[in-house]
Coordinates of C-alpha atoms in Angstrom, one line a residue:
X1 CA 71.8 103.1 -66.9
X2 CA 75.5 102.7 -66.1
X3 CA 77.6 103.7 -63.1
X4 CA 75.5 105.5 -60.5
X5 CA 72.5 105.5 -62.7
X6 CA 70.3 102.5 -62.6
X7 CA 70.9 99.7 -65.1
X8 CA 67.8 98.6 -67.0
X9 CA 66.7 97.6 -70.5
X10 CA 66.8 100.4 -73.0
X11 CA 63.9 102.8 -73.5
X12 CA 61.0 102.6 -75.9
X13 CA 61.5 106.0 -77.6
X14 CA 58.2 105.9 -79.6
X15 CA 56.2 105.2 -76.5
X16 CA 58.0 107.9 -74.7
X17 CA 57.4 110.5 -77.4
X18 CA 53.7 109.5 -77.7
X19 CA 53.3 111.8 -74.7
X20 CA 55.7 114.5 -76.0
X21 CA 53.5 117.4 -75.0
X22 CA 53.1 116.2 -71.4
X23 CA 56.8 115.5 -71.1
X24 CA 58.0 118.8 -72.7
X25 CA 55.9 121.3 -70.9
X26 CA 58.0 121.0 -67.7
X27 CA 61.1 121.7 -69.7
X28 CA 59.4 124.9 -71.0
X29 CA 58.5 125.9 -67.5
X30 CA 62.0 125.2 -66.1
X31 CA 63.7 127.1 -69.0
X32 CA 61.4 130.1 -68.4
X33 CA 62.5 130.3 -64.8
X34 CA 66.2 130.5 -65.6
X35 CA 67.7 134.0 -65.2
X36 CA 71.0 133.8 -67.1
X37 CA 71.8 136.4 -69.7
X38 CA 73.2 135.2 -73.0
X39 CA 74.6 131.8 -72.0
X40 CA 77.3 130.5 -74.3
X41 CA 77.4 126.9 -73.2
X42 CA 74.6 124.6 -72.0
X43 CA 74.5 120.9 -71.1
X44 CA 71.2 119.0 -71.0
X45 CA 71.7 116.0 -68.7
X46 CA 69.3 113.2 -69.4
X47 CA 68.3 114.8 -72.7
X48 CA 66.3 111.7 -73.8
X49 CA 65.4 112.0 -77.5
X50 CA 66.2 115.7 -77.5
X51 CA 62.8 117.3 -76.9
X52 CA 64.0 119.2 -73.8
X53 CA 67.2 120.2 -75.7
X54 CA 65.1 121.9 -78.3
X55 CA 63.4 124.0 -75.7
X56 CA 66.8 125.3 -74.6
X57 CA 67.8 125.9 -78.2
X58 CA 64.6 127.8 -78.8
X59 CA 65.3 130.3 -76.0
X60 CA 69.1 130.6 -76.5
X61 CA 69.7 129.9 -80.2
X62 CA 73.3 131.3 -80.1
X63 CA 74.4 129.0 -77.3
X64 CA 76.4 125.9 -77.8
X65 CA 74.2 123.1 -76.4
X66 CA 75.2 119.5 -75.6
X67 CA 72.7 116.8 -75.0
X68 CA 73.8 113.9 -72.8
X69 CA 72.1 110.6 -72.0
X70 CA 73.2 107.1 -71.2
X71 CA 70.4 105.5 -73.3
X72 CA 71.6 104.4 -76.7
X73 CA 68.1 104.4 -78.2
X74 CA 67.5 107.9 -76.9
X75 CA 70.7 109.3 -78.2
X76 CA 70.2 107.5 -81.5
X77 CA 66.8 109.2 -81.9
X78 CA 68.2 112.6 -80.9
X79 CA 71.0 112.3 -83.5
X80 CA 68.4 111.3 -86.2
X81 CA 65.9 114.1 -85.5
X82 CA 68.5 116.8 -84.7
X83 CA 71.7 115.9 -86.6
X84 CA 73.2 119.4 -86.4
X85 CA 73.4 119.4 -82.6
X86 CA 75.9 117.7 -80.3
X87 CA 74.9 114.5 -78.5
X88 CA 76.9 112.4 -76.1
X89 CA 76.2 108.9 -74.9
X90 CA 77.5 108.9 -71.4
X91 CA 76.7 108.9 -67.7
X92 CA 76.6 112.2 -65.9
X93 CA 79.2 111.1 -63.4
X94 CA 81.6 110.5 -66.3
X95 CA 81.4 114.1 -67.6
X96 CA 84.8 115.9 -67.4
X97 CA 84.3 118.4 -64.6
X98 CA 87.0 120.6 -66.0
X99 CA 84.6 121.6 -68.8
X100 CA 82.2 124.2 -67.5
X101 CA 78.7 125.3 -68.7
X102 CA 76.7 128.5 -68.2
X103 CA 73.6 126.4 -67.6
X104 CA 73.5 122.8 -66.4
X105 CA 70.0 121.6 -67.1
X106 CA 68.3 118.3 -66.2
X107 CA 64.7 117.5 -66.8
X108 CA 63.1 114.4 -65.3
X109 CA 66.3 112.5 -64.8
X110 CA 67.6 112.6 -61.3
X111 CA 65.0 110.3 -59.8
X112 CA 66.8 107.4 -61.5
X113 CA 70.0 108.2 -59.6
X114 CA 70.5 107.0 -56.0
X115 CA 72.6 109.6 -54.2
X116 CA 71.2 113.1 -54.9
X117 CA 73.7 115.0 -52.8
X118 CA 76.6 113.4 -54.7
X119 CA 74.8 114.0 -58.0
X120 CA 74.0 117.7 -57.2
X121 CA 77.6 118.2 -56.1
X122 CA 78.9 116.7 -59.4
X123 CA 76.5 118.8 -61.5
X124 CA 77.4 121.9 -59.5
X125 CA 81.1 121.4 -60.5
X126 CA 80.1 121.8 -64.1
X127 CA 78.5 125.2 -63.6
X128 CA 80.4 128.3 -64.6
X129 CA 80.6 131.3 -62.4
X130 CA 77.5 133.4 -62.9
X131 CA 75.8 130.3 -64.3
X132 CA 72.9 128.2 -63.1
X133 CA 71.9 124.6 -62.2
X134 CA 68.3 124.0 -63.2
X135 CA 66.5 120.7 -62.4
X136 CA 63.0 119.3 -62.6
X137 CA 62.0 115.9 -61.2
X138 CA 58.6 114.1 -61.1
X139 CA 57.3 113.4 -57.6
X140 CA 56.1 110.0 -58.7
X141 CA 56.1 108.6 -55.2
X142 CA 53.5 111.2 -54.1
X143 CA 51.1 110.3 -56.9
X144 CA 48.1 107.8 -56.8
X145 CA 49.5 106.1 -59.9
X146 CA 52.5 105.0 -57.9
X147 CA 50.2 103.3 -55.4
X148 CA 48.3 101.7 -58.2
X149 CA 51.5 100.1 -59.5
X150 CA 52.8 99.1 -56.1
X151 CA 49.4 97.4 -55.1
X152 CA 49.5 95.5 -58.4
X153 CA 53.1 94.4 -57.6
X154 CA 52.5 93.5 -54.0
X155 CA 52.8 89.8 -53.1
X156 CA 52.2 88.3 -56.6
X157 CA 55.6 88.7 -58.1
X158 CA 58.5 88.5 -55.6
X159 CA 60.9 90.0 -58.2
X160 CA 58.9 93.2 -58.1
X161 CA 59.2 93.7 -54.3
X162 CA 62.2 96.0 -54.4
X163 CA 61.6 97.9 -57.6
X164 CA 60.7 101.2 -55.8
X165 CA 64.2 101.2 -54.5
X166 CA 65.4 102.0 -58.0
X167 CA 63.8 105.5 -57.6
X168 CA 65.1 108.3 -55.3
X169 CA 62.8 111.0 -54.0
X170 CA 63.2 113.5 -51.2
X171 CA 61.1 116.3 -49.7
X172 CA 61.8 119.8 -51.1
X173 CA 63.6 120.7 -47.8
X174 CA 66.3 118.1 -48.5
X175 CA 67.1 119.7 -51.8
X176 CA 67.1 123.2 -50.3
X177 CA 69.6 122.1 -47.6
X178 CA 71.9 120.6 -50.2
X179 CA 71.6 123.6 -52.6
X180 CA 71.8 126.3 -49.9
X181 CA 75.2 125.0 -48.9
X182 CA 76.4 125.7 -52.5
X183 CA 74.4 128.8 -53.5
X184 CA 73.1 132.0 -52.0
X185 CA 70.3 132.2 -54.5
X186 CA 68.0 129.2 -54.8
X187 CA 64.5 129.2 -56.4
X188 CA 62.1 126.3 -55.9
X189 CA 58.6 125.4 -56.8
X190 CA 56.2 122.6 -57.3
X191 CA 53.7 122.3 -60.1
X192 CA 50.8 119.9 -60.2
X193 CA 50.0 119.5 -64.0
X194 CA 46.5 118.4 -64.9
X195 CA 46.9 116.2 -67.9
X196 CA 43.7 115.5 -69.8
X197 CA 44.0 111.9 -70.9
X198 CA 41.8 110.2 -73.5
X199 CA 41.3 107.2 -71.2
X200 CA 42.6 105.2 -68.3
X201 CA 44.6 103.2 -70.7
X202 CA 46.4 106.4 -71.7
X203 CA 47.6 106.9 -68.1
X204 CA 48.9 103.3 -68.2
X205 CA 50.7 103.9 -71.5
X206 CA 52.3 107.1 -70.2
X207 CA 53.4 105.3 -67.0
X208 CA 54.8 102.4 -69.0
X209 CA 57.1 104.8 -70.9
X210 CA 58.8 105.7 -67.6
X211 CA 57.8 104.8 -64.0
X212 CA 56.3 101.4 -64.9
X213 CA 59.3 100.4 -67.0
X214 CA 61.5 98.9 -64.3
X215 CA 58.6 96.7 -63.2
X216 CA 58.1 95.4 -66.8
X217 CA 61.8 94.8 -67.2
X218 CA 61.7 92.3 -64.3
X219 CA 58.8 90.3 -65.7
X220 CA 60.1 87.8 -68.2
X221 CA 57.0 86.1 -69.5
X222 CA 54.5 87.9 -71.7
X223 CA 51.6 86.4 -69.7
X224 CA 53.0 87.9 -66.5
X225 CA 53.5 91.3 -68.2
X226 CA 49.9 91.3 -69.5
X227 CA 48.5 90.2 -66.2
X228 CA 50.5 92.8 -64.3
X229 CA 49.4 95.6 -66.7
X230 CA 45.8 94.5 -66.4
X231 CA 46.0 94.8 -62.6
X232 CA 47.7 98.2 -62.8
X233 CA 45.0 99.4 -65.1
X234 CA 42.2 98.2 -62.7
X235 CA 43.9 100.2 -59.9
X236 CA 44.3 103.2 -62.1
X237 CA 40.6 103.2 -62.8
X238 CA 39.9 103.2 -59.1
X239 CA 42.3 106.0 -58.4
X240 CA 41.3 108.3 -61.2
X241 CA 37.6 108.7 -61.9
X242 CA 36.5 109.4 -65.5
X243 CA 34.8 112.7 -66.3
X244 CA 31.4 113.0 -67.9
X245 CA 32.9 112.9 -71.4
X246 CA 34.9 109.8 -70.4
X247 CA 38.3 111.6 -70.4
X248 CA 40.4 111.3 -67.3
X249 CA 42.2 114.1 -65.4
X250 CA 45.7 112.9 -64.5
X251 CA 47.4 115.2 -62.0
X252 CA 51.2 115.0 -62.2
X253 CA 53.3 116.6 -59.5
X254 CA 56.8 117.9 -60.3
X255 CA 59.5 119.7 -58.3
X256 CA 61.7 122.4 -59.8
X257 CA 64.8 124.0 -58.5
X258 CA 67.3 126.5 -59.8
X259 CA 70.5 127.5 -58.1
X260 CA 72.8 130.3 -59.2
X261 CA 76.6 130.4 -58.9

């Protein structure tokens, strides 16, 4: 991802959308928390293949909605699936701040960007008066699956030692301090989703489509990738016990915040 967003190989859209329901529910919950009457303009920052954008369009069908992402494969898929909507291939920091939106929306994107104060300030400049900034981010660093991946990476492959530095996470209080300087009305909450997965391998696949991706990008040989995946899977099995019917509960923690202008 260019500029302030982390550069890495492009996304596997099909693998990402294999877990469409799990990835879209947070967008539904974030949209339901926004109190803006009849917005005319909305931008979806980090729109991916457009699944979150459709949630916005479903609630506000009369609004002009723009989806923005810096992944060519994601934007290509969004254009293919939803050709009547507007899609932009760009980095959030390249968006013209003179163009304002009634809702600036971002679902599961900001963890890929290093300076969250700078980012929030930039997104806030895009918000119209009486509009809202609405953001959701996964708290991946607080989840056992993150530890499962880091244990697999530790010591064996030196090129994986600094991968976690790609991600940026802060405590909720950090975001409140940044937002409260900008807005008098801030809503925040954390949801721990309980995804019912078919198997431990399903957890691995869901993680491969996002959090595991930068690790895989740094492993060049297929043997190393296979060995690393196998080790991650073993660690996942230790971290998440199977239920009696062999399915696995995969808790997934996410932080939400909405600030009004």
